[in-house]
XYZ file of C-alpha atoms in Angstrom:
549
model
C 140.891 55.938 84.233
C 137.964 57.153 82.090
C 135.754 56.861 85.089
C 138.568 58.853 87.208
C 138.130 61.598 84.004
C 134.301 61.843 84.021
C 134.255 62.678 87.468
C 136.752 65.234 87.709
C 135.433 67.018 84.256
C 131.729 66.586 85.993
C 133.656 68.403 89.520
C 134.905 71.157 87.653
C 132.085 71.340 85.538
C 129.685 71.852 88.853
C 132.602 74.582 90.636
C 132.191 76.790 87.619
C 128.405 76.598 87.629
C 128.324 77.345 91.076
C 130.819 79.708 90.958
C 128.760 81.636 88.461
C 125.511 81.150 90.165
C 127.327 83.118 93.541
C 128.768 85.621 91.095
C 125.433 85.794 89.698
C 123.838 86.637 92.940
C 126.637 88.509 94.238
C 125.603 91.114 91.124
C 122.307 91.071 90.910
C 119.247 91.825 93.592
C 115.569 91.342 94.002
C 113.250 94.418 93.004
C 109.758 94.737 93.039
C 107.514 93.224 90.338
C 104.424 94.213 88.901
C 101.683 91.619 89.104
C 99.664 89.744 91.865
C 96.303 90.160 93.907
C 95.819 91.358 97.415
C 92.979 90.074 99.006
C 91.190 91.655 102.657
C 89.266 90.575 104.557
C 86.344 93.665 105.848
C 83.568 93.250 108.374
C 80.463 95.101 106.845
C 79.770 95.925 102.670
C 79.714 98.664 100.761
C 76.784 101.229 100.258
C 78.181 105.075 98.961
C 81.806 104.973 97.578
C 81.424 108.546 97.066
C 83.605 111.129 99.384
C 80.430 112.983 99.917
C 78.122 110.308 102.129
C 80.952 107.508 103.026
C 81.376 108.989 106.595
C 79.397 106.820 108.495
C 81.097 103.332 106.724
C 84.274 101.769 107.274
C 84.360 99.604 103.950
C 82.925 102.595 102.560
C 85.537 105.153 103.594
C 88.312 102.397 102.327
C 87.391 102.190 98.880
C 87.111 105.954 99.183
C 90.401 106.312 99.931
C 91.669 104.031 97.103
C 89.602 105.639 94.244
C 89.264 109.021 95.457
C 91.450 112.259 95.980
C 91.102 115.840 97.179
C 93.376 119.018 96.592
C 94.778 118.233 99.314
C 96.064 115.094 102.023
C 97.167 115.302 106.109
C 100.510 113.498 106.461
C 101.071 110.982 109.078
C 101.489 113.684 111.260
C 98.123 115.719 110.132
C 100.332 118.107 108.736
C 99.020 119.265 104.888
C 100.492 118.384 101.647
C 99.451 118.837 98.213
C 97.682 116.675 96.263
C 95.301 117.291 93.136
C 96.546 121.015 94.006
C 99.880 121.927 93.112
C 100.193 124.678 95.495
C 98.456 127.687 97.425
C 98.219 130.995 98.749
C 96.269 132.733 101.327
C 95.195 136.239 100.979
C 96.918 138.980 103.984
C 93.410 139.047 105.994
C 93.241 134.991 105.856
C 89.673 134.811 104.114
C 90.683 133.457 100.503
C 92.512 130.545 99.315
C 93.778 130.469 95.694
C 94.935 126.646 94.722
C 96.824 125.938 91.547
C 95.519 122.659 90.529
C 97.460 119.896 88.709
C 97.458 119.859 85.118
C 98.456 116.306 84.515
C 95.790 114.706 86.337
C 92.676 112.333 84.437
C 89.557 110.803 86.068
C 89.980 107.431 85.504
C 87.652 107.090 82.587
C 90.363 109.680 80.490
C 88.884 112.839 80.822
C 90.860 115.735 81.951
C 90.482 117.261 85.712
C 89.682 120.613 86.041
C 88.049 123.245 88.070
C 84.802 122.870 87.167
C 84.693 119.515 89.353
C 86.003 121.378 92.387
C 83.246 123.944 91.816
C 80.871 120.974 91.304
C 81.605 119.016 94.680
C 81.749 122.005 96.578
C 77.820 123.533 94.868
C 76.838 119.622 96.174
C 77.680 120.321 99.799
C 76.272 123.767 99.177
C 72.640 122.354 98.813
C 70.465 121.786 101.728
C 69.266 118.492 100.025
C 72.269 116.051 100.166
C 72.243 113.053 102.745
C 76.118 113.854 103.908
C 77.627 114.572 107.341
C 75.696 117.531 109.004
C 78.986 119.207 110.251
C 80.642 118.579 106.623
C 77.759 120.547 105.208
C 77.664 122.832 107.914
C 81.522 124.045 106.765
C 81.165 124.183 103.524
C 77.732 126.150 103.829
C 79.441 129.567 104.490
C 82.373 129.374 101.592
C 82.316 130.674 98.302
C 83.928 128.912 95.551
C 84.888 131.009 92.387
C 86.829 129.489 89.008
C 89.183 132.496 87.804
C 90.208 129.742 84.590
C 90.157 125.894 84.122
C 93.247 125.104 86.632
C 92.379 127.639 89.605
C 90.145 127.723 92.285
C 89.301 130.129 95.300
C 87.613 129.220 97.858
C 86.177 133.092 100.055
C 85.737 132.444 103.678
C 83.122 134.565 105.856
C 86.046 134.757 108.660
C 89.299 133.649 108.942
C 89.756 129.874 109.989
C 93.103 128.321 109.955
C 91.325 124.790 110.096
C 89.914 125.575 106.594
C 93.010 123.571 105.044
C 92.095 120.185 106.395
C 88.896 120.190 105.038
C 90.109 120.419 101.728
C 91.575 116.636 101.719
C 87.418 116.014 100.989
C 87.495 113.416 97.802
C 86.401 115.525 94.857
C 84.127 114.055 92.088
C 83.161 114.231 88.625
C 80.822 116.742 87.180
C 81.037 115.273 83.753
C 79.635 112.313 85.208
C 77.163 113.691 87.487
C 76.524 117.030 86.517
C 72.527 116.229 85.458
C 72.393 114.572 89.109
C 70.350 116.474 91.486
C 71.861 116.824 95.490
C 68.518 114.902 97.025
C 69.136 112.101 94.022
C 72.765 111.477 94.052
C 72.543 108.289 97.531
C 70.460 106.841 95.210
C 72.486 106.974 91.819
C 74.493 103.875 90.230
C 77.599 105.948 90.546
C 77.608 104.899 94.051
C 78.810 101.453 92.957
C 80.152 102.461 89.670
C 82.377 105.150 90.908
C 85.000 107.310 89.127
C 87.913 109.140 90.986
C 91.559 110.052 90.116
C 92.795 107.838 92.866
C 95.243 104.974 91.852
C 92.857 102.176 91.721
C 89.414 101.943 90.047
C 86.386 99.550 90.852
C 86.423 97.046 88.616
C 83.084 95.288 90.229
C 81.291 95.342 93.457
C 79.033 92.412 94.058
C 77.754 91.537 97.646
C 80.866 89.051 98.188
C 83.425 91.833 97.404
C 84.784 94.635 96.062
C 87.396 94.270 92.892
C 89.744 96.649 92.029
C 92.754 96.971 89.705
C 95.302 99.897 88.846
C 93.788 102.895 87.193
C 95.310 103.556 83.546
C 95.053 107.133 83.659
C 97.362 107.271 87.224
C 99.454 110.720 87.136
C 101.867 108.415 89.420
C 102.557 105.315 87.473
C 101.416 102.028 87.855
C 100.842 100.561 91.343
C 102.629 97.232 91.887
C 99.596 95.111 92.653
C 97.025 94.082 89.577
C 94.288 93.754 91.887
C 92.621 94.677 95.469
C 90.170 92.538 96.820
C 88.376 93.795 99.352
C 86.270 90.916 100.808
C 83.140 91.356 102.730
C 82.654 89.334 106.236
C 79.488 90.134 108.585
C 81.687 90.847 111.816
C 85.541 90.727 112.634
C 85.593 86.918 113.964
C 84.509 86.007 110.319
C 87.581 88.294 109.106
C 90.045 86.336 110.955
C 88.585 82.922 109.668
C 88.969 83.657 106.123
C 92.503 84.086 107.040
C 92.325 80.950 108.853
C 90.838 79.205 106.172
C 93.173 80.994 103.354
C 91.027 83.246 101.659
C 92.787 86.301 102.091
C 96.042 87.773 102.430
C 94.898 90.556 104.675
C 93.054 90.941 108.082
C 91.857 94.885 107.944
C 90.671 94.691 112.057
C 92.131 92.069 114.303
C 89.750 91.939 117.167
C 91.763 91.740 120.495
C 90.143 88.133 120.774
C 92.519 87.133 118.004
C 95.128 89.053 118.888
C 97.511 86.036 120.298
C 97.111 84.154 117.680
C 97.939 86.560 114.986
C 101.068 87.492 117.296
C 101.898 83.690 117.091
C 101.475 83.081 113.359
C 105.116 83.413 111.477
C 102.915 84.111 108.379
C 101.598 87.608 109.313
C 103.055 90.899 109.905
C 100.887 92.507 112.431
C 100.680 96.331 112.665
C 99.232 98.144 115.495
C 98.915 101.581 115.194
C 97.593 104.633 117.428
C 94.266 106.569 116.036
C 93.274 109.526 115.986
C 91.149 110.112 119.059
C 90.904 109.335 122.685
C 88.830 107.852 125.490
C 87.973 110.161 128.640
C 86.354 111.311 131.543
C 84.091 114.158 131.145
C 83.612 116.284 134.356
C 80.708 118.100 134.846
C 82.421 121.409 135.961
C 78.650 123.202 136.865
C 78.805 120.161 139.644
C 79.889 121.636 143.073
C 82.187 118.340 143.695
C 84.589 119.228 140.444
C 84.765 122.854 140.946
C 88.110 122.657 142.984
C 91.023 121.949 140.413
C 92.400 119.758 143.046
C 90.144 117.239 143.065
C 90.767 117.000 139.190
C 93.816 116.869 139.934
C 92.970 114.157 142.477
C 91.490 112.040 140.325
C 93.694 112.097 137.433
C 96.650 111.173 140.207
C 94.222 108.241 141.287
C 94.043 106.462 137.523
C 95.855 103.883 136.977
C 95.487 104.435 133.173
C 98.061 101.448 132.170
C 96.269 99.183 134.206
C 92.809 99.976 132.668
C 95.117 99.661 129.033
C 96.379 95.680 130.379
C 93.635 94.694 131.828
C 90.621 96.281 130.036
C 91.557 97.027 126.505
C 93.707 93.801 125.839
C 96.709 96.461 125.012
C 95.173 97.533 122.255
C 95.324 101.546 123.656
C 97.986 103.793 124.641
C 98.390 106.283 127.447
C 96.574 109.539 126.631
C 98.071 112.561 128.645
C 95.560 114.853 126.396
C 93.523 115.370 123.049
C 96.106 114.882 120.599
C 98.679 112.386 119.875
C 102.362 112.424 120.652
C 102.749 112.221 116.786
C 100.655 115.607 115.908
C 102.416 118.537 115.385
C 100.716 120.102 118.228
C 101.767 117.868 120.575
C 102.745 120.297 123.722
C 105.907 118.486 125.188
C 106.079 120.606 128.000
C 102.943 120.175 128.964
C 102.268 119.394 132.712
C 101.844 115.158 132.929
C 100.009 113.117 135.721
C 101.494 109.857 136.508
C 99.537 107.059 138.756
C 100.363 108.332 142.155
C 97.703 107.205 144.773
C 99.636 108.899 147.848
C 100.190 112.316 145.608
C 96.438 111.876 145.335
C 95.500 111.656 148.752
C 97.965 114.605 149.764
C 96.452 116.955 147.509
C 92.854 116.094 148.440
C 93.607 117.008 151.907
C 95.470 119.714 151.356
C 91.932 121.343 149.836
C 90.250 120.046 152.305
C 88.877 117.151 151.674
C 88.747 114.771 155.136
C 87.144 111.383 155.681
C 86.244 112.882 159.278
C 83.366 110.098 159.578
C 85.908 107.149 158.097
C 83.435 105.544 156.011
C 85.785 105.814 153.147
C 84.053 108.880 151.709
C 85.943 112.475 152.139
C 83.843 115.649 152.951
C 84.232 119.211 152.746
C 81.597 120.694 155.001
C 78.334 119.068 153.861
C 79.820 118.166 150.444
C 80.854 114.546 150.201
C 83.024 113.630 147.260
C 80.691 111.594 145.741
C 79.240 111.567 142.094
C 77.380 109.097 139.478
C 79.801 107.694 136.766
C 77.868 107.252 133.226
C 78.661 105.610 130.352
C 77.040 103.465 127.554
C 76.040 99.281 127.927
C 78.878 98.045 125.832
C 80.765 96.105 128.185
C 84.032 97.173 127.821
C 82.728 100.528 129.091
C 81.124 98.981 131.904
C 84.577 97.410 132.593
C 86.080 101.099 132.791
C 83.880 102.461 134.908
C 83.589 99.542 137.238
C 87.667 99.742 137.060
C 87.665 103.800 137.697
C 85.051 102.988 140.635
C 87.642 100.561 142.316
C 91.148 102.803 141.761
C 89.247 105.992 143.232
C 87.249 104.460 146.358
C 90.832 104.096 147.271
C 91.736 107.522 147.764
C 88.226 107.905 149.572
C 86.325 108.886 146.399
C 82.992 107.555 145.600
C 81.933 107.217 142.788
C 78.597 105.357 141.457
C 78.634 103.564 138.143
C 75.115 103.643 135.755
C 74.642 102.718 132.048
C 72.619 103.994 129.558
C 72.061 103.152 126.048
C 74.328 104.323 123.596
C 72.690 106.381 121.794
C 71.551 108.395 124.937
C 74.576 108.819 126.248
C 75.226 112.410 123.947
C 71.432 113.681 123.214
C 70.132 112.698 126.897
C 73.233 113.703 128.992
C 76.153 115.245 127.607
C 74.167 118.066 125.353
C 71.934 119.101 128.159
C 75.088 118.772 130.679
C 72.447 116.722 132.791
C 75.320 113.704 134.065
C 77.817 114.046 137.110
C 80.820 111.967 135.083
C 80.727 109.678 131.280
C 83.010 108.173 130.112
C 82.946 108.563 126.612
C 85.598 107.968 123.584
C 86.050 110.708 120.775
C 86.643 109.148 117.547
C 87.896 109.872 113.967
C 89.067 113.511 115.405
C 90.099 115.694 112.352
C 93.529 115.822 111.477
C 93.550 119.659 112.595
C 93.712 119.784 116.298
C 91.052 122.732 116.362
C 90.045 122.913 120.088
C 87.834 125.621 119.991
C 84.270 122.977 119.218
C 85.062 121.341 122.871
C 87.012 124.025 125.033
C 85.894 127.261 124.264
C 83.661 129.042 126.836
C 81.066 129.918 123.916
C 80.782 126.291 122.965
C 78.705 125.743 126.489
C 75.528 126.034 124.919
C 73.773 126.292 121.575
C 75.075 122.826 120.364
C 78.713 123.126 120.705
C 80.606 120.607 122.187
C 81.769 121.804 125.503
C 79.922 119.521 127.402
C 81.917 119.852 131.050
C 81.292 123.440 130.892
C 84.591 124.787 130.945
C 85.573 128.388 130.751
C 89.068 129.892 131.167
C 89.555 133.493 129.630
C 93.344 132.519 128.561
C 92.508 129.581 126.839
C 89.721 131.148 124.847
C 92.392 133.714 123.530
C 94.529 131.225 122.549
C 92.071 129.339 120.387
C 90.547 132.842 118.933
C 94.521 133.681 117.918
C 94.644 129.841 116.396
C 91.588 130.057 114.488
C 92.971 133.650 112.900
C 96.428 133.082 111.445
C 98.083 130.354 108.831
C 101.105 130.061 110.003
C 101.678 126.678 111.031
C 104.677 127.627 113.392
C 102.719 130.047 115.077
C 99.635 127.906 115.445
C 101.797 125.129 116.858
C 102.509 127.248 119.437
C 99.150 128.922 120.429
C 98.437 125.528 120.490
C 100.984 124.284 122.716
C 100.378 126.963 125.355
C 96.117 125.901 125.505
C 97.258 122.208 125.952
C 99.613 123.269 128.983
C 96.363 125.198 130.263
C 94.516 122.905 129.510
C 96.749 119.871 131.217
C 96.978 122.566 134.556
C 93.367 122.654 134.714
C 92.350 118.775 133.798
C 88.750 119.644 132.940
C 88.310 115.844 131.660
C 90.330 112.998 132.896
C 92.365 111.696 129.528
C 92.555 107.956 129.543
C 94.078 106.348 126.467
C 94.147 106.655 122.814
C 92.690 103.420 121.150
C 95.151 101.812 118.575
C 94.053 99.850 115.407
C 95.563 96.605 114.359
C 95.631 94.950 111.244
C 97.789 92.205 109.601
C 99.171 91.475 106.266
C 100.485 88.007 104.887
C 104.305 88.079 104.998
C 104.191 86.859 101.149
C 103.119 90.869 100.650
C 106.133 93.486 100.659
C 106.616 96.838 101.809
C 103.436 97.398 103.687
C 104.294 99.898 106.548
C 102.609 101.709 109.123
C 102.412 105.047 110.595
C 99.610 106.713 112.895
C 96.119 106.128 111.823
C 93.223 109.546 111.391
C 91.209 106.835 110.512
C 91.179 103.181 109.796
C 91.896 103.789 105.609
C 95.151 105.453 106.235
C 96.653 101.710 106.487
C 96.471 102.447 102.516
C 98.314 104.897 102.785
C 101.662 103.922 100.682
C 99.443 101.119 98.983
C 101.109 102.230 95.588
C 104.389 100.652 96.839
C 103.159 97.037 98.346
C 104.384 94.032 95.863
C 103.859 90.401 95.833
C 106.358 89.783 92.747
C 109.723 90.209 92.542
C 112.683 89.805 89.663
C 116.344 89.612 90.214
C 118.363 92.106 88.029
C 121.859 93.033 87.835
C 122.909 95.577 90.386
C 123.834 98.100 87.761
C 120.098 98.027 86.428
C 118.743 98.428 89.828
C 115.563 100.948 89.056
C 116.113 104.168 91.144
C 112.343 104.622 91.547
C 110.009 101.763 93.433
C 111.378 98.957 90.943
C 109.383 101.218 88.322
């Protein structure tokens, strides 16, 4: 009988304390917890983590974007939103900017941000001396900066330009730190590798292994989840996915299409593939007889069989590109006419301006004229892929066309710039967040070093840019906008390809990482204040209302 008692006390004893336990987790949940270390694997190292000269580095322009901030920061969808500046206003003729700036905000080493550093950046790109981007210079060259008090800046323009906005997202640095620091001297200063922003996260140490970072003290918006970012350095993208591999990281910032199966496979990862913010094309050398017909633009855009180049080229890692900007931007022209694969369309149209393989030797003709060009691009091999692809899809629809390399860094000084090529193809990357078409499509951008490169001249669309470039209003941009890409689409003066996507993958052990479209490769940081590793239960009635903070 006692034996009969001990076991029912000891059953009753365990229903209760389960009982409790599912009560207990019926009122409580899992939040966020501070603590932990992310660790990512980068191909390359660092050289300038300063906003100024990290342009032309990937690792650099990621620790940039962790450290650093400017007034201002493009949304997912390149749309504006304050940052260091609390707010603005632009003046009735559009030529000066007054921003409010913060009055909470510390460099990370305690000391109060104020105007004077916004005058300080901007006198840097001012002087003729500094090693930074030529066309970042270039901007800032022609704007005056003036400090009416300690928490307000205004920035005079020489003529309106409603792209001024996005160039204020530039990181802005530290004239207490640097003010002593000539322009010609500062690539060469320790601050390079010692930097100090008001971003979230400060360097802790940079050695040629990695980069260490934890949460910045001084943070205007509380304390990030993670103690540390490790950012660690790898001489090329197969050695980033081995350290995953081999378990010495949590994070894989580029997975190289190579890997991309086997990062699909692994139940571990979350993979995130996201579009960026540029495209790969076909320029057309509009001065060339054969492309002066829009037909035959036409014709060829009909003829592309953009999806398969995508499959079978690009290992998926691209998406259809229908024009310069992405479905995402704000400028995106819906409307705007679209040219699907359509070999027989192709063929129609060709003949219906004339075009007739009279000779059948798989060529077409229009009097003398054969439609017949060279197709250019660089030696990387993928390229050589595409053009050897474009050459087979078009000899279909009796076009010739004759593939040649050259090296890459050729392809834009020797070619494009003098206009001396039939056809490249060529990929724009890193396009600013501000759709600004006027560098490649406006008729005065033939010559003189713009950008036009096909040549391309149409007296509507070069309205329609000037009326852009002259008013604020997003609304009314949006629209100017819209009505150039539907011109612009109508007259296909380059054939659009694809837009290349960027994927990266995150141990599943790491919460709350999400993804949105990419300007560049450091906006996968972009909500890094809100990734966890650690978690605590608490009662549902606790439940922080703000990020578990």
């Amino acid at each position: 009988m006692r034996w009969q008692v001990l076991i029912a006390v000891l059953a009753i004893v365990g229903t209760l304390v389960l009982a409790g336990l599912g009560a207990y987790r019926t009122t409580t949940v899992l939040v966020p917890d501070a603590g932990g270390t992310y660790r990512e694997a980068v191909a390359g190292s660092p050289r300038y983590i300063n906003p100024l000269l990290s342009a032309f580095n990937d690792v650099d322009r990621d620790l940039v974007a962790l450290v650093f901030e400017g007034l201002t920061v493009a949304d997912d969808k390149g749309q504006i939103q304050p940052l260091l500046a609390q707010r603005w206003e632009v003046s009735a003729d559009n030529l000066s900017y007054t921003f409010h700036l913060r009055q909470d905000v510390l460099w990370q080493d305690g000391v109060p941000f104020t105007a004077d550093d916004v005058v300080f950046t901007v006198d840097l790109l001012h002087s003729p001396d500094l090693n930074g981007p030529h066309n970042l210079a270039e901007l800032w060259s022609t704007v005056k900066v003036e400090r009416p008090d300690a928490y307000t800046v205004v920035f005079i323009l020489d003529e309106p330009f409603a792209p001024f906005l996005h160039y204020t997202t530039l990181g802005l640095l530290p004239v207490h730190l640097l003010k002593d620091v000539a322009a010609a001297e500062l690539s060469s200063h320790p601050f390079n590798l010692q930097p100090v922003g008001t971003g979230p996260f400060r360097v802790v140490e940079v050695t040629p292994e990695h980069a260490l970072l934890a949460p910045s003290e001084n943070y205007r918006g509380g304390r990030p989840y993670l103690d540390r970012i490790e950012l660690v350095f790898y001489p090329d993208y197969a050695s980033v996915y081995g350290a995953y591999a081999d378990g010495e990281v949590e994070g894989i910032s580029h997975v190289a299409s190579s890997n991309l199966s086997e990062v699909s496979a692994d139940n571990d990862l979350n993979l995130f593939c996201s579009p960026l913010a540029g495209y790969g094309l076909v320029f057309l050398n509009l001065e060339r007889p054969v492309f002066q017909q829009k037909e035959v633009r036409q014709a060829l855009l009909l003829a592309t069989d953009r999806q398969r180049l995508i499959s079978h080229v690009l290992d998926n890692q691209a998406i259809k590109a229908d024009g310069p900007v992405l479905p995402t931007s704000w400028a995106f022209a819906e409307t705007a006419r679209r040219f699907g694969y359509d070999p027989a369309a192709a063929i129609a149209l060709l003949e219906k301006a004339g075009w007739i393989d009279s000779d059948q030797d798989g060529v077409r003709e229009k009097g003398d004229l054969e439609l017949e060009f060279a197709l250019l691009t660089n030696d990387d091999d993928t390229r050589i892929q595409i053009i050897n692809e474009l050459t087979r899809q078009w000899a279909e629809v009796g076009v010739r066309a004759i593939p040649q390399t050259a090296g890459v860094a050729g392809v834009v000084r020797d070619f494009l710039q003098p206009h001396s090529y039939d056809a490249i193809v060529y990929e724009w990357q890193w396009l600013p967040t501000d759709p600004d078409p006027y560098p490649q499509w406006h008729s005065t951008q033939r010559q003189g070093g713009g950008q036009n490169y096909t040549g391309y001249g149409n007296e509507a669309a070069d309205l329609l840019m000037e009326a852009a470039r002259q008013t604020t209003d997003d609304t009314q941009r949006a629209s100017l906008y819209r009505q150039l890409w539907e011109i612009l689409a109508e007259d296909v003066p380059v054939i659009p390809l694809y837009h290349p996507v960027h994927c990266y993958a995150v141990d599943k052990l790491v919460h709350d990482v999400r993804v949105g479209p990419l300007h560049d490769y450091p906006d996968r940081f972009r909500t890094i204040t809100d990734w966890y590793i650690n978690q605590r239960r608490v009662l549902v009635s606790e439940q922080p209302l703000w990020n578990g903070r």
